[in-house]
Coordinates of C-alpha atoms in Angstrom, one line a residue:
X7 CA -59.2 -6.8 -126.1
X8 CA -62.3 -5.4 -127.8
X9 CA -64.9 -6.0 -125.0
X10 CA -66.1 -3.0 -123.0
X11 CA -64.1 -2.7 -119.8
X12 CA -65.9 -1.0 -116.8
X13 CA -63.2 1.0 -115.0
X14 CA -63.6 1.2 -111.2
X15 CA -63.0 4.4 -109.2
X16 CA -59.5 3.5 -107.9
X17 CA -58.4 3.1 -111.5
X18 CA -59.7 6.5 -112.7
X19 CA -56.2 7.8 -113.5
X20 CA -55.1 4.8 -115.5
X21 CA -54.7 5.8 -119.1
X22 CA -52.9 4.6 -122.2
X23 CA -52.7 1.0 -121.1
X24 CA -52.2 -2.5 -122.5
X25 CA -53.4 -5.8 -121.2
X26 CA -50.9 -8.6 -120.7
X27 CA -52.5 -12.0 -120.3
X28 CA -49.2 -13.8 -119.9
X29 CA -48.3 -12.2 -116.6
X30 CA -51.1 -14.0 -114.7
X31 CA -49.1 -17.2 -114.7
X32 CA -46.1 -15.9 -112.7
X33 CA -46.7 -12.4 -111.3
X34 CA -47.4 -12.3 -107.6
X35 CA -49.9 -9.4 -107.2
X36 CA -49.0 -6.4 -105.0
X37 CA -51.3 -3.8 -103.4
X38 CA -52.2 -1.3 -106.1
X39 CA -51.5 -3.6 -109.1
X40 CA -54.1 -3.0 -111.7
X41 CA -55.7 -5.9 -113.7
X42 CA -58.8 -6.6 -115.8
X43 CA -61.2 -9.3 -114.5
X44 CA -64.2 -11.1 -115.9
X45 CA -67.2 -11.3 -113.6
X46 CA -68.0 -14.9 -113.0
X47 CA -70.9 -14.7 -110.5
X48 CA -72.7 -12.1 -108.5
X49 CA -72.6 -12.0 -104.7
X50 CA -72.6 -9.1 -102.3
X51 CA -71.4 -6.5 -104.9
X52 CA -74.0 -6.1 -107.7
X53 CA -72.5 -2.8 -108.7
X54 CA -69.2 -1.1 -108.8
X55 CA -68.3 2.6 -108.5
X56 CA -66.9 3.7 -111.8
X57 CA -64.3 6.3 -112.6
X58 CA -67.0 9.0 -112.6
X59 CA -68.2 7.9 -109.1
X60 CA -71.3 6.5 -110.7
X61 CA -72.7 3.2 -109.5
X62 CA -72.5 0.8 -112.4
X63 CA -74.4 -2.5 -112.6
X64 CA -72.3 -5.6 -113.3
X65 CA -73.3 -9.0 -114.6
X66 CA -71.6 -12.3 -115.2
X67 CA -69.5 -12.0 -118.4
X68 CA -68.7 -8.3 -117.8
X69 CA -65.1 -7.1 -117.7
X70 CA -63.9 -4.7 -115.0
X71 CA -60.6 -2.9 -114.3
X72 CA -59.7 -2.9 -110.6
X73 CA -56.7 -2.9 -108.2
X74 CA -55.5 -5.4 -105.7
X75 CA -55.8 -4.5 -102.0
X76 CA -56.6 -5.8 -98.5
X77 CA -59.8 -5.0 -96.6
X78 CA -60.8 -4.9 -92.9
X79 CA -64.6 -4.3 -92.5
X80 CA -66.2 -5.9 -89.4
X81 CA -69.7 -5.4 -90.9
X82 CA -68.7 -6.8 -94.3
X83 CA -65.5 -8.5 -95.5
X84 CA -62.0 -9.4 -94.3
X85 CA -59.9 -10.0 -97.4
X86 CA -56.3 -10.0 -98.6
X87 CA -54.1 -9.8 -101.6
X88 CA -53.0 -13.5 -102.1
X89 CA -49.5 -14.7 -101.5
X90 CA -49.6 -17.0 -104.5
X91 CA -50.5 -16.7 -108.2
X92 CA -54.0 -17.7 -108.9
X93 CA -56.8 -16.9 -111.4
X94 CA -59.9 -16.6 -109.1
X95 CA -60.6 -13.5 -107.0
X96 CA -63.3 -11.6 -105.1
X97 CA -64.6 -8.0 -105.1
X98 CA -63.7 -6.7 -101.7
X99 CA -65.0 -3.2 -102.2
X100 CA -67.2 -1.5 -104.8
X101 CA -64.6 1.3 -105.4
X102 CA -62.4 -1.3 -107.1
X103 CA -60.5 -3.3 -104.4
X104 CA -60.0 -6.9 -105.3
X105 CA -58.5 -9.8 -103.3
X106 CA -59.5 -13.0 -101.6
X107 CA -62.2 -13.0 -98.9
X108 CA -61.0 -14.5 -95.6
X109 CA -64.2 -14.0 -93.6
X110 CA -67.7 -12.6 -94.2
X111 CA -70.3 -11.0 -91.9
X112 CA -73.2 -13.4 -91.4
X113 CA -75.7 -11.1 -93.1
X114 CA -74.0 -11.7 -96.5
X115 CA -75.0 -15.3 -96.9
X116 CA -74.5 -15.1 -100.6
X117 CA -70.8 -14.4 -100.2
X118 CA -68.7 -12.2 -102.4
X119 CA -68.9 -11.4 -106.1
X120 CA -66.4 -13.8 -107.9
X121 CA -64.0 -12.7 -110.6
X122 CA -61.4 -14.4 -112.8
X123 CA -58.3 -12.5 -113.9
X124 CA -57.9 -11.8 -117.6
X125 CA -54.6 -10.0 -117.6
X126 CA -52.6 -7.3 -115.9
X127 CA -52.7 -3.7 -117.0
X128 CA -49.3 -2.5 -118.3
X129 CA -47.8 0.7 -119.7
X130 CA -45.8 1.0 -122.9
X131 CA -42.7 -0.3 -121.1
X132 CA -44.6 -3.5 -120.3
X133 CA -44.6 -2.6 -116.5
X134 CA -47.6 -3.4 -114.5
X135 CA -49.5 -0.2 -113.6
X136 CA -49.8 0.3 -109.9
X137 CA -52.2 2.9 -108.5
X138 CA -50.0 3.7 -105.6
X139 CA -46.9 4.0 -107.8
X140 CA -48.8 6.4 -110.1
X141 CA -49.1 8.9 -107.2
X142 CA -45.9 8.1 -105.3
X143 CA -44.1 11.3 -106.4
X144 CA -46.8 13.4 -104.8
X145 CA -46.5 11.8 -101.4
X146 CA -44.9 14.0 -98.7
X147 CA -42.9 12.9 -95.7
X148 CA -44.5 13.4 -92.4
X149 CA -43.5 16.6 -90.5
X150 CA -46.7 17.8 -88.9
X151 CA -46.4 21.2 -90.5
X152 CA -49.4 20.8 -92.8
X153 CA -51.7 20.3 -89.8
X154 CA -50.1 23.3 -88.0
X155 CA -51.6 25.5 -90.7
X156 CA -55.2 24.6 -89.9
X157 CA -57.2 22.8 -87.1
X158 CA -57.7 19.0 -87.6
X159 CA -60.7 17.5 -85.8
X160 CA -60.7 13.7 -85.6
X161 CA -64.0 11.8 -85.9
X162 CA -63.4 8.3 -84.5
X163 CA -65.7 5.5 -83.3
X164 CA -66.2 2.4 -81.3
X165 CA -66.6 0.3 -84.5
X166 CA -67.6 0.3 -88.1
X167 CA -71.1 1.8 -88.5
X168 CA -71.0 3.5 -85.1
X169 CA -71.8 6.9 -86.7
X170 CA -68.4 8.4 -87.4
X171 CA -69.2 9.6 -90.9
X172 CA -72.6 11.1 -89.9
X173 CA -70.9 12.8 -87.0
X174 CA -68.2 14.3 -89.2
X175 CA -70.7 15.5 -91.8
X176 CA -72.8 17.3 -89.3
X177 CA -69.8 19.0 -87.8
X178 CA -69.0 20.1 -91.4
X179 CA -72.5 21.4 -91.7
X180 CA -72.4 23.3 -88.5
X181 CA -69.1 24.9 -89.1
X182 CA -70.1 25.8 -92.7
X183 CA -73.2 27.5 -91.3
X184 CA -71.0 29.6 -89.1
X185 CA -69.1 30.8 -92.1
X186 CA -66.1 28.5 -91.7
X187 CA -64.3 26.8 -94.5
X188 CA -64.1 23.1 -94.0
X189 CA -62.4 20.2 -95.8
X190 CA -63.4 16.7 -95.1
X191 CA -60.7 14.0 -95.2
X192 CA -61.1 10.2 -94.8
X193 CA -57.6 9.0 -93.8
X194 CA -58.2 5.3 -93.6
X195 CA -60.6 2.7 -95.0
X196 CA -61.4 0.9 -98.3
X197 CA -62.0 3.0 -101.4
X198 CA -65.6 4.2 -101.9
X199 CA -66.7 7.8 -102.0
X200 CA -70.0 7.6 -100.1
X201 CA -68.6 8.9 -96.9
X202 CA -66.8 11.9 -98.4
X203 CA -69.8 12.7 -100.7
X204 CA -72.0 13.1 -97.6
X205 CA -69.7 15.8 -96.2
X206 CA -69.6 17.6 -99.5
X207 CA -73.4 17.6 -99.6
X208 CA -73.4 19.1 -96.1
X209 CA -71.1 22.0 -96.9
X210 CA -67.5 20.9 -97.2
X211 CA -65.5 23.0 -99.7
X212 CA -63.5 20.0 -100.7
X213 CA -63.5 16.3 -99.8
X214 CA -60.5 14.0 -100.0
X215 CA -59.5 10.4 -99.1
X216 CA -56.6 8.0 -99.3
X217 CA -57.5 7.1 -102.9
X218 CA -56.1 10.5 -104.0
X219 CA -52.7 8.9 -103.5
X220 CA -53.6 5.5 -105.2
X221 CA -54.5 3.5 -102.1
X222 CA -57.2 0.9 -102.8
X223 CA -57.3 0.6 -99.0
X224 CA -55.1 1.4 -96.0
X225 CA -55.4 -1.9 -94.2
X226 CA -51.9 -3.3 -93.3
X227 CA -50.1 -0.1 -94.3
X228 CA -47.0 0.6 -92.3
X229 CA -47.1 3.3 -89.6
X230 CA -44.7 5.7 -91.4
X231 CA -46.7 5.3 -94.6
X232 CA -49.9 6.2 -92.8
X233 CA -48.2 9.3 -91.4
X234 CA -46.9 10.3 -94.8
X235 CA -50.4 9.8 -96.2
X236 CA -51.8 12.0 -93.5
X237 CA -49.3 14.8 -94.2
X238 CA -50.0 14.6 -97.9
X239 CA -53.8 14.7 -97.5
X240 CA -53.7 17.7 -95.1
X241 CA -51.3 19.5 -97.3
X242 CA -53.7 18.9 -100.2
X243 CA -56.6 20.1 -98.1
X244 CA -54.6 23.4 -97.5
X245 CA -55.1 24.3 -101.1
X246 CA -58.6 25.4 -100.1
X247 CA -57.3 27.4 -97.1
X248 CA -59.7 25.7 -94.7
X249 CA -60.4 26.9 -91.1
X250 CA -60.9 23.3 -90.2
X251 CA -60.1 19.8 -91.5
X252 CA -62.6 17.2 -90.3
X253 CA -60.9 13.9 -90.5
X254 CA -62.4 10.5 -90.2
X255 CA -60.5 7.4 -89.3
X256 CA -62.3 4.2 -90.3
X257 CA -63.4 1.3 -88.1
X258 CA -63.1 1.0 -84.3
X259 CA -60.5 1.9 -81.7
X260 CA -59.0 -1.6 -81.7
X261 CA -58.6 -1.8 -85.5
X262 CA -54.9 -2.0 -86.4
X263 CA -54.4 1.3 -88.2
X264 CA -56.8 3.2 -86.0
X265 CA -55.0 2.1 -82.8
X266 CA -51.6 2.7 -84.5
X267 CA -52.5 6.3 -85.2
X268 CA -54.2 7.2 -82.0
X269 CA -51.3 5.8 -79.9
X270 CA -48.7 7.6 -82.1
X271 CA -47.5 10.7 -80.2
X272 CA -46.3 12.5 -83.3
X273 CA -49.7 12.1 -85.0
X274 CA -51.7 13.1 -82.0
X275 CA -49.5 16.2 -81.5
X276 CA -51.0 17.6 -84.6
X277 CA -54.7 17.1 -83.6
X278 CA -56.8 20.0 -82.4
X279 CA -59.6 18.0 -81.0
X280 CA -61.4 14.6 -81.1
X281 CA -65.1 13.5 -81.2
X282 CA -66.0 9.9 -80.4
X283 CA -69.0 8.0 -81.8
X284 CA -70.4 4.9 -80.3
X285 CA -73.1 2.3 -81.0
X286 CA -74.5 1.9 -77.4
X287 CA -73.9 3.2 -73.9
X288 CA -71.4 0.6 -72.9
X289 CA -69.2 1.2 -75.9
X290 CA -69.5 4.9 -75.3
X291 CA -68.4 4.8 -71.7
X292 CA -65.7 2.1 -72.2
X293 CA -64.5 3.8 -75.3
X294 CA -63.9 7.0 -73.4
X295 CA -62.0 5.0 -70.7
X296 CA -59.8 3.4 -73.4
X297 CA -59.1 6.8 -75.0
X298 CA -58.1 8.2 -71.6
X299 CA -55.6 5.4 -71.2
X300 CA -54.1 6.7 -74.4
X301 CA -54.1 10.3 -73.1
X302 CA -56.9 11.3 -75.4
X303 CA -60.0 13.1 -74.0
X304 CA -62.7 13.6 -76.7
X305 CA -64.6 16.9 -76.5
X306 CA -67.9 15.1 -77.2
X307 CA -69.7 11.9 -77.7
X308 CA -72.1 11.1 -80.5
X309 CA -73.1 8.2 -82.7
X310 CA -75.8 5.6 -82.9
X311 CA -76.5 5.6 -79.2
X312 CA -77.9 9.2 -79.3
X313 CA -81.0 7.9 -81.2
X314 CA -82.2 6.5 -77.8
X315 CA -83.0 8.8 -74.9
X316 CA -82.5 5.9 -72.5
X317 CA -79.0 5.2 -73.9
X318 CA -78.1 8.9 -73.6
X319 CA -79.2 8.9 -70.0
X320 CA -77.1 5.8 -69.3
X321 CA -74.0 7.5 -70.8
X322 CA -74.6 10.8 -68.9
X323 CA -75.0 8.8 -65.7
X324 CA -71.6 7.1 -66.2
X325 CA -69.4 9.6 -68.1
X326 CA -68.6 13.3 -67.9
X327 CA -67.9 13.9 -71.6
X328 CA -70.7 16.0 -73.2
X329 CA -73.2 14.1 -75.4
X330 CA -74.3 15.6 -78.7
X331 CA -77.3 14.4 -80.8
X332 CA -77.4 15.1 -84.5
X333 CA -79.4 18.2 -83.8
X334 CA -76.9 19.6 -81.3
X335 CA -73.9 18.5 -83.3
X336 CA -74.2 21.2 -85.9
X337 CA -75.2 23.8 -83.3
X338 CA -73.7 23.3 -79.8
X339 CA -70.7 21.2 -80.8
X340 CA -69.6 23.5 -83.6
X341 CA -70.2 26.5 -81.3
X342 CA -67.8 24.9 -78.8
X343 CA -65.2 24.4 -81.5
X344 CA -65.5 28.0 -82.8
X345 CA -65.4 29.4 -79.3
X346 CA -62.4 27.3 -78.4
X347 CA -60.5 28.5 -81.4
X348 CA -61.4 32.1 -80.4
X349 CA -60.2 31.6 -76.9
X350 CA -56.9 30.0 -77.9
X351 CA -53.8 31.7 -79.2
X352 CA -52.8 29.1 -81.8
X353 CA -49.1 28.9 -82.2
X354 CA -48.2 27.2 -85.5
X355 CA -44.5 27.1 -84.8
X356 CA -44.2 25.3 -81.5
X357 CA -44.9 21.6 -81.2
X358 CA -44.0 19.2 -78.4
X359 CA -43.7 15.6 -79.6
X360 CA -42.2 14.0 -76.5
X361 CA -44.1 15.5 -73.6
X362 CA -47.4 16.7 -75.1
X363 CA -50.2 18.4 -73.3
X364 CA -53.7 17.3 -74.3
X365 CA -52.7 16.2 -77.8
X366 CA -49.2 17.5 -77.9
X367 CA -49.7 21.0 -79.4
X368 CA -49.1 24.2 -77.5
X369 CA -51.8 26.8 -77.6

């Protein structure tokens, strides 16, 4: 194929490939399978993020290389890898996730950008290249030991666009200003580097996400696979010898993978602390109550509701968890974390998985 192929970010490590046009008739795509597609019409996605993280304009007739994956995004698309062979697909995410849209947020009246598959990308042995398979040997089994070597702070929220990423980035900024080394990790979501780039801009010494291990997205991953991904990312983060790992989990508390992780005792036993972002006062107060039912008490509340003094007052009148605005996130919130670390004798060798105290670790 002589036409220029625009390679998406998830396919950045795909090299020395061939394109097999015959496999489109009988191969059932799997998550991570790489293919070349022709852009048929432009909808929501007018650009893709390329292998250099650059936003690249796409037009009908262009060819892109992308990978199959699912997507769960309440403010954008719900989409899946199809269970039958077909030729027509949709862009689910600008970082290179492709599948079939199931539902669309009403604000995207133009629908998704439509693609037609040209062929699967194969290696010299005529095997379809799969982004997850490319990185499979680097994946670690979950033990919790990686997290024991640092302090993992979770940034979670009531929903997509509740403020989790901004909260995480301002915690990074505040800790960096206090001379702490911080790595930002996005554990779940759909591949696109905007969230991790913000934390890098605000002082993180390294930024990582699930795409490091070939995941176009984490939607519908099995629980053990998520735990292994967590172990692998935190172990990777340790290369920078961080004082803290600020970790974002995508979407809201009721999203499948988010709930799966937060209710997993083994996972929460490795967590140093939690901050919760919410859109409004009701989601803030009810979110805290939900977390308490799961034996999780966040050290602070932040998010979109903190842009309104009235919403802040409503939360403070109905909840005892401290509220942090963006201005106090990188001052008071980070001072709390640093002081807490100074007050605790952190034992990296003792972990209780069956009867944890606050999050299962022993200080």
